Amino acid sequence: MFVTVSLVFLFGALLAALVKFKVLGCGGAFVAVMFGFFLASTGAAGPVKELTAAFITALSDLTS
């Protein structure tokens, strides 16, 4: 678990830096994919899914 959380932090920091400096080439795509992969294996996966579902529901309510 400790290694997984560390990798999520590492890839999250790299992704934030790449977004900030607008460097999203192949390397940026790799970091984003790896961040998502490791994030999905942490306890944050459930809340992220719930937040995404709530956001989609809110958008659909706005358009109805």
mmCIF file of N, CA and C in Angstrom:
data_model
loop_
_atom_site.group_PDB
_atom_site.id
_atom_site.type_symbol
_atom_site.label_atom_id
_atom_site.label_comp_id
_atom_site.label_asym_id
_atom_site.label_seq_id
_atom_site.Cartn_x
_atom_site.Cartn_y
_atom_site.Cartn_z
ATOM 1 N N MET A 1 0.831 -1.195 0.000
ATOM 2 C CA MET A 1 0.000 0.000 0.000
ATOM 3 C C MET A 1 0.874 1.256 0.000
ATOM 4 N N PHE A 2 1.959 1.253 0.782
ATOM 5 C CA PHE A 2 2.835 2.414 0.866
ATOM 6 C C PHE A 2 3.454 2.743 -0.480
ATOM 7 N N VAL A 3 3.881 1.711 -1.215
ATOM 8 C CA VAL A 3 4.491 1.930 -2.525
ATOM 9 C C VAL A 3 3.464 2.485 -3.492
ATOM 10 N N THR A 4 2.243 1.961 -3.439
ATOM 11 C CA THR A 4 1.188 2.428 -4.338
ATOM 12 C C THR A 4 0.881 3.900 -4.100
ATOM 13 N N VAL A 5 0.745 4.292 -2.838
ATOM 14 C CA VAL A 5 0.451 5.690 -2.524
ATOM 15 C C VAL A 5 1.610 6.574 -2.958
ATOM 16 N N SER A 6 2.834 6.112 -2.770
ATOM 17 C CA SER A 6 3.994 6.891 -3.197
ATOM 18 C C SER A 6 3.999 7.088 -4.714
ATOM 19 N N LEU A 7 3.658 6.038 -5.448
ATOM 20 C CA LEU A 7 3.620 6.163 -6.909
ATOM 21 C C LEU A 7 2.501 7.089 -7.354
ATOM 22 N N VAL A 8 1.359 7.050 -6.667
ATOM 23 C CA VAL A 8 0.275 7.975 -7.004
ATOM 24 C C VAL A 8 0.743 9.408 -6.782
ATOM 25 N N PHE A 9 1.429 9.658 -5.677
ATOM 26 C CA PHE A 9 1.944 10.997 -5.423
ATOM 27 C C PHE A 9 2.963 11.406 -6.476
ATOM 28 N N LEU A 10 3.861 10.496 -6.823
ATOM 29 C CA LEU A 10 4.892 10.792 -7.810
ATOM 30 C C LEU A 10 4.279 11.130 -9.168
ATOM 31 N N PHE A 11 3.398 10.266 -9.656
ATOM 32 C CA PHE A 11 2.797 10.517 -10.967
ATOM 33 C C PHE A 11 1.862 11.725 -10.939
ATOM 34 N N GLY A 12 1.207 11.950 -9.810
ATOM 35 C CA GLY A 12 0.359 13.136 -9.684
ATOM 36 C C GLY A 12 1.171 14.415 -9.754
ATOM 37 N N ALA A 13 2.315 14.428 -9.082
ATOM 38 C CA ALA A 13 3.187 15.604 -9.121
ATOM 39 C C ALA A 13 3.745 15.827 -10.525
ATOM 40 N N LEU A 14 4.146 14.744 -11.180
ATOM 41 C CA LEU A 14 4.651 14.878 -12.551
ATOM 42 C C LEU A 14 3.563 15.382 -13.494
ATOM 43 N N LEU A 15 2.359 14.854 -13.344
ATOM 44 C CA LEU A 15 1.256 15.296 -14.197
ATOM 45 C C LEU A 15 0.940 16.771 -13.966
ATOM 46 N N ALA A 16 0.935 17.192 -12.704
ATOM 47 C CA ALA A 16 0.677 18.602 -12.403
ATOM 48 C C ALA A 16 1.747 19.499 -13.015
ATOM 49 N N ALA A 17 3.000 19.075 -12.932
ATOM 50 C CA ALA A 17 4.080 19.870 -13.518
ATOM 51 C C ALA A 17 3.958 19.937 -15.034
ATOM 52 N N LEU A 18 3.634 18.820 -15.659
ATOM 53 C CA LEU A 18 3.501 18.814 -17.120
ATOM 54 C C LEU A 18 2.326 19.670 -17.584
ATOM 55 N N VAL A 19 1.252 19.661 -16.826
ATOM 56 C CA VAL A 19 0.107 20.510 -17.175
ATOM 57 C C VAL A 19 0.469 21.974 -16.983
ATOM 58 N N LYS A 20 1.153 22.269 -15.880
ATOM 59 C CA LYS A 20 1.511 23.664 -15.598
ATOM 60 C C LYS A 20 2.412 24.239 -16.678
ATOM 61 N N PHE A 21 3.385 23.478 -17.110
ATOM 62 C CA PHE A 21 4.328 23.979 -18.099
ATOM 63 C C PHE A 21 3.900 23.669 -19.533
ATOM 64 N N LYS A 22 2.690 23.153 -19.706
ATOM 65 C CA LYS A 22 2.102 22.868 -21.024
ATOM 66 C C LYS A 22 3.010 21.985 -21.879
ATOM 67 N N VAL A 23 3.491 20.913 -21.266
ATOM 68 C CA VAL A 23 4.338 19.947 -21.950
ATOM 69 C C VAL A 23 3.604 18.607 -21.926
ATOM 70 N N LEU A 24 2.642 18.440 -22.787
ATOM 71 C CA LEU A 24 1.862 17.206 -22.788
ATOM 72 C C LEU A 24 2.043 16.452 -24.095
ATOM 73 N N GLY A 25 3.211 15.924 -24.286
ATOM 74 C CA GLY A 25 3.476 15.086 -25.448
ATOM 75 C C GLY A 25 3.283 13.629 -25.065
ATOM 76 N N CYS A 26 4.099 12.760 -25.628
ATOM 77 C CA CYS A 26 4.023 11.334 -25.315
ATOM 78 C C CYS A 26 4.344 11.078 -23.850
ATOM 79 N N GLY A 27 5.321 11.777 -23.311
ATOM 80 C CA GLY A 27 5.676 11.612 -21.907
ATOM 81 C C GLY A 27 4.540 12.004 -20.981
ATOM 82 N N GLY A 28 3.873 13.088 -21.312
ATOM 83 C CA GLY A 28 2.729 13.528 -20.512
ATOM 84 C C GLY A 28 1.595 12.536 -20.538
ATOM 85 N N ALA A 29 1.373 11.973 -21.693
ATOM 86 C CA ALA A 29 0.323 10.961 -21.801
ATOM 87 C C ALA A 29 0.673 9.735 -20.967
ATOM 88 N N PHE A 30 1.930 9.325 -20.984
ATOM 89 C CA PHE A 30 2.359 8.172 -20.184
ATOM 90 C C PHE A 30 2.161 8.445 -18.697
ATOM 91 N N VAL A 31 2.559 9.626 -18.247
ATOM 92 C CA VAL A 31 2.411 9.968 -16.840
ATOM 93 C C VAL A 31 0.939 9.979 -16.447
ATOM 94 N N ALA A 32 0.089 10.536 -17.297
ATOM 95 C CA ALA A 32 -1.341 10.582 -16.996
ATOM 96 C C ALA A 32 -1.938 9.180 -16.894
ATOM 97 N N VAL A 33 -1.548 8.310 -17.787
ATOM 98 C CA VAL A 33 -2.053 6.932 -17.749
ATOM 99 C C VAL A 33 -1.557 6.221 -16.500
ATOM 100 N N MET A 34 -0.291 6.376 -16.183
ATOM 101 C CA MET A 34 0.253 5.714 -14.996
ATOM 102 C C MET A 34 -0.374 6.271 -13.716
ATOM 103 N N PHE A 35 -0.623 7.582 -13.670
ATOM 104 C CA PHE A 35 -1.293 8.178 -12.515
ATOM 105 C C PHE A 35 -2.672 7.564 -12.333
ATOM 106 N N GLY A 36 -3.427 7.451 -13.397
ATOM 107 C CA GLY A 36 -4.751 6.848 -13.312
ATOM 108 C C GLY A 36 -4.696 5.391 -12.893
ATOM 109 N N PHE A 37 -3.727 4.667 -13.409
ATOM 110 C CA PHE A 37 -3.584 3.248 -13.072
ATOM 111 C C PHE A 37 -3.307 3.079 -11.584
ATOM 112 N N PHE A 38 -2.375 3.824 -11.040
ATOM 113 C CA PHE A 38 -2.042 3.679 -9.629
ATOM 114 C C PHE A 38 -3.111 4.286 -8.725
ATOM 115 N N LEU A 39 -3.777 5.344 -9.152
ATOM 116 C CA LEU A 39 -4.855 5.928 -8.372
ATOM 117 C C LEU A 39 -6.011 4.943 -8.227
ATOM 118 N N ALA A 40 -6.264 4.179 -9.276
ATOM 119 C CA ALA A 40 -7.359 3.213 -9.243
ATOM 120 C C ALA A 40 -7.123 2.099 -8.231
ATOM 121 N N SER A 41 -5.891 1.867 -7.845
ATOM 122 C CA SER A 41 -5.604 0.803 -6.893
ATOM 123 C C SER A 41 -5.503 1.313 -5.458
ATOM 124 N N THR A 42 -5.886 2.561 -5.205
ATOM 125 C CA THR A 42 -5.865 3.110 -3.848
ATOM 126 C C THR A 42 -7.287 3.242 -3.325
ATOM 127 N N GLY A 43 -7.404 3.711 -2.113
ATOM 128 C CA GLY A 43 -8.713 3.942 -1.516
ATOM 129 C C GLY A 43 -9.445 5.116 -2.136
ATOM 130 N N ALA A 44 -8.759 5.891 -2.946
ATOM 131 C CA ALA A 44 -9.384 7.057 -3.584
ATOM 132 C C ALA A 44 -10.252 6.670 -4.774
ATOM 133 N N ALA A 45 -10.185 5.429 -5.211
ATOM 134 C CA ALA A 45 -10.933 5.017 -6.397
ATOM 135 C C ALA A 45 -12.445 5.178 -6.196
ATOM 136 N N GLY A 46 -12.955 4.780 -5.042
ATOM 137 C CA GLY A 46 -14.393 4.897 -4.767
ATOM 138 C C GLY A 46 -14.881 6.333 -4.795
ATOM 139 N N PRO A 47 -14.259 7.233 -4.021
ATOM 140 C CA PRO A 47 -14.694 8.629 -4.062
ATOM 141 C C PRO A 47 -14.552 9.285 -5.431
ATOM 142 N N VAL A 48 -13.513 8.914 -6.174
ATOM 143 C CA VAL A 48 -13.348 9.471 -7.527
ATOM 144 C C VAL A 48 -14.506 9.026 -8.413
ATOM 145 N N LYS A 49 -14.885 7.757 -8.314
ATOM 146 C CA LYS A 49 -16.029 7.263 -9.094
ATOM 147 C C LYS A 49 -17.315 7.968 -8.687
ATOM 148 N N GLU A 50 -17.517 8.160 -7.377
ATOM 149 C CA GLU A 50 -18.722 8.841 -6.890
ATOM 150 C C GLU A 50 -18.757 10.291 -7.349
ATOM 151 N N LEU A 51 -17.627 10.975 -7.294
ATOM 152 C CA LEU A 51 -17.556 12.365 -7.737
ATOM 153 C C LEU A 51 -17.842 12.475 -9.229
ATOM 154 N N THR A 52 -17.285 11.558 -10.000
ATOM 155 C CA THR A 52 -17.526 11.555 -11.446
ATOM 156 C C THR A 52 -18.997 11.311 -11.746
ATOM 157 N N ALA A 53 -19.595 10.356 -11.052
ATOM 158 C CA ALA A 53 -21.022 10.065 -11.259
ATOM 159 C C ALA A 53 -21.883 11.264 -10.873
ATOM 160 N N ALA A 54 -21.541 11.935 -9.767
ATOM 161 C CA ALA A 54 -22.299 13.118 -9.348
ATOM 162 C C ALA A 54 -22.168 14.240 -10.358
ATOM 163 N N PHE A 55 -20.980 14.423 -10.905
ATOM 164 C CA PHE A 55 -20.755 15.462 -11.909
ATOM 165 C C PHE A 55 -21.571 15.187 -13.173
ATOM 166 N N ILE A 56 -21.564 13.943 -13.619
ATOM 167 C CA ILE A 56 -22.334 13.582 -14.817
ATOM 168 C C ILE A 56 -23.828 13.753 -14.574
ATOM 169 N N THR A 57 -24.285 13.371 -13.380
ATOM 170 C CA THR A 57 -25.697 13.548 -13.045
ATOM 171 C C THR A 57 -26.057 15.026 -13.030
ATOM 172 N N ALA A 58 -25.180 15.860 -12.459
ATOM 173 C CA ALA A 58 -25.445 17.289 -12.419
ATOM 174 C C ALA A 58 -25.505 17.871 -13.828
ATOM 175 N N LEU A 59 -24.612 17.436 -14.695
ATOM 176 C CA LEU A 59 -24.641 17.929 -16.083
ATOM 177 C C LEU A 59 -25.908 17.508 -16.803
ATOM 178 N N SER A 60 -26.339 16.279 -16.584
ATOM 179 C CA SER A 60 -27.569 15.820 -17.241
ATOM 180 C C SER A 60 -28.786 16.552 -16.703
ATOM 181 N N ASP A 61 -28.779 16.915 -15.411
ATOM 182 C CA ASP A 61 -29.882 17.680 -14.835
ATOM 183 C C ASP A 61 -29.934 19.106 -15.397
ATOM 184 N N LEU A 62 -28.767 19.652 -15.698
ATOM 185 C CA LEU A 62 -28.722 21.005 -16.268
ATOM 186 C C LEU A 62 -29.297 21.051 -17.682
ATOM 187 N N THR A 63 -29.082 19.981 -18.434
ATOM 188 C CA THR A 63 -29.540 19.960 -19.820
ATOM 189 C C THR A 63 -31.003 19.540 -19.946
ATOM 190 N N SER A 64 -31.619 19.028 -18.867
ATOM 191 C CA SER A 64 -33.019 18.606 -18.960
ATOM 192 C C SER A 64 -33.972 19.736 -18.682
#
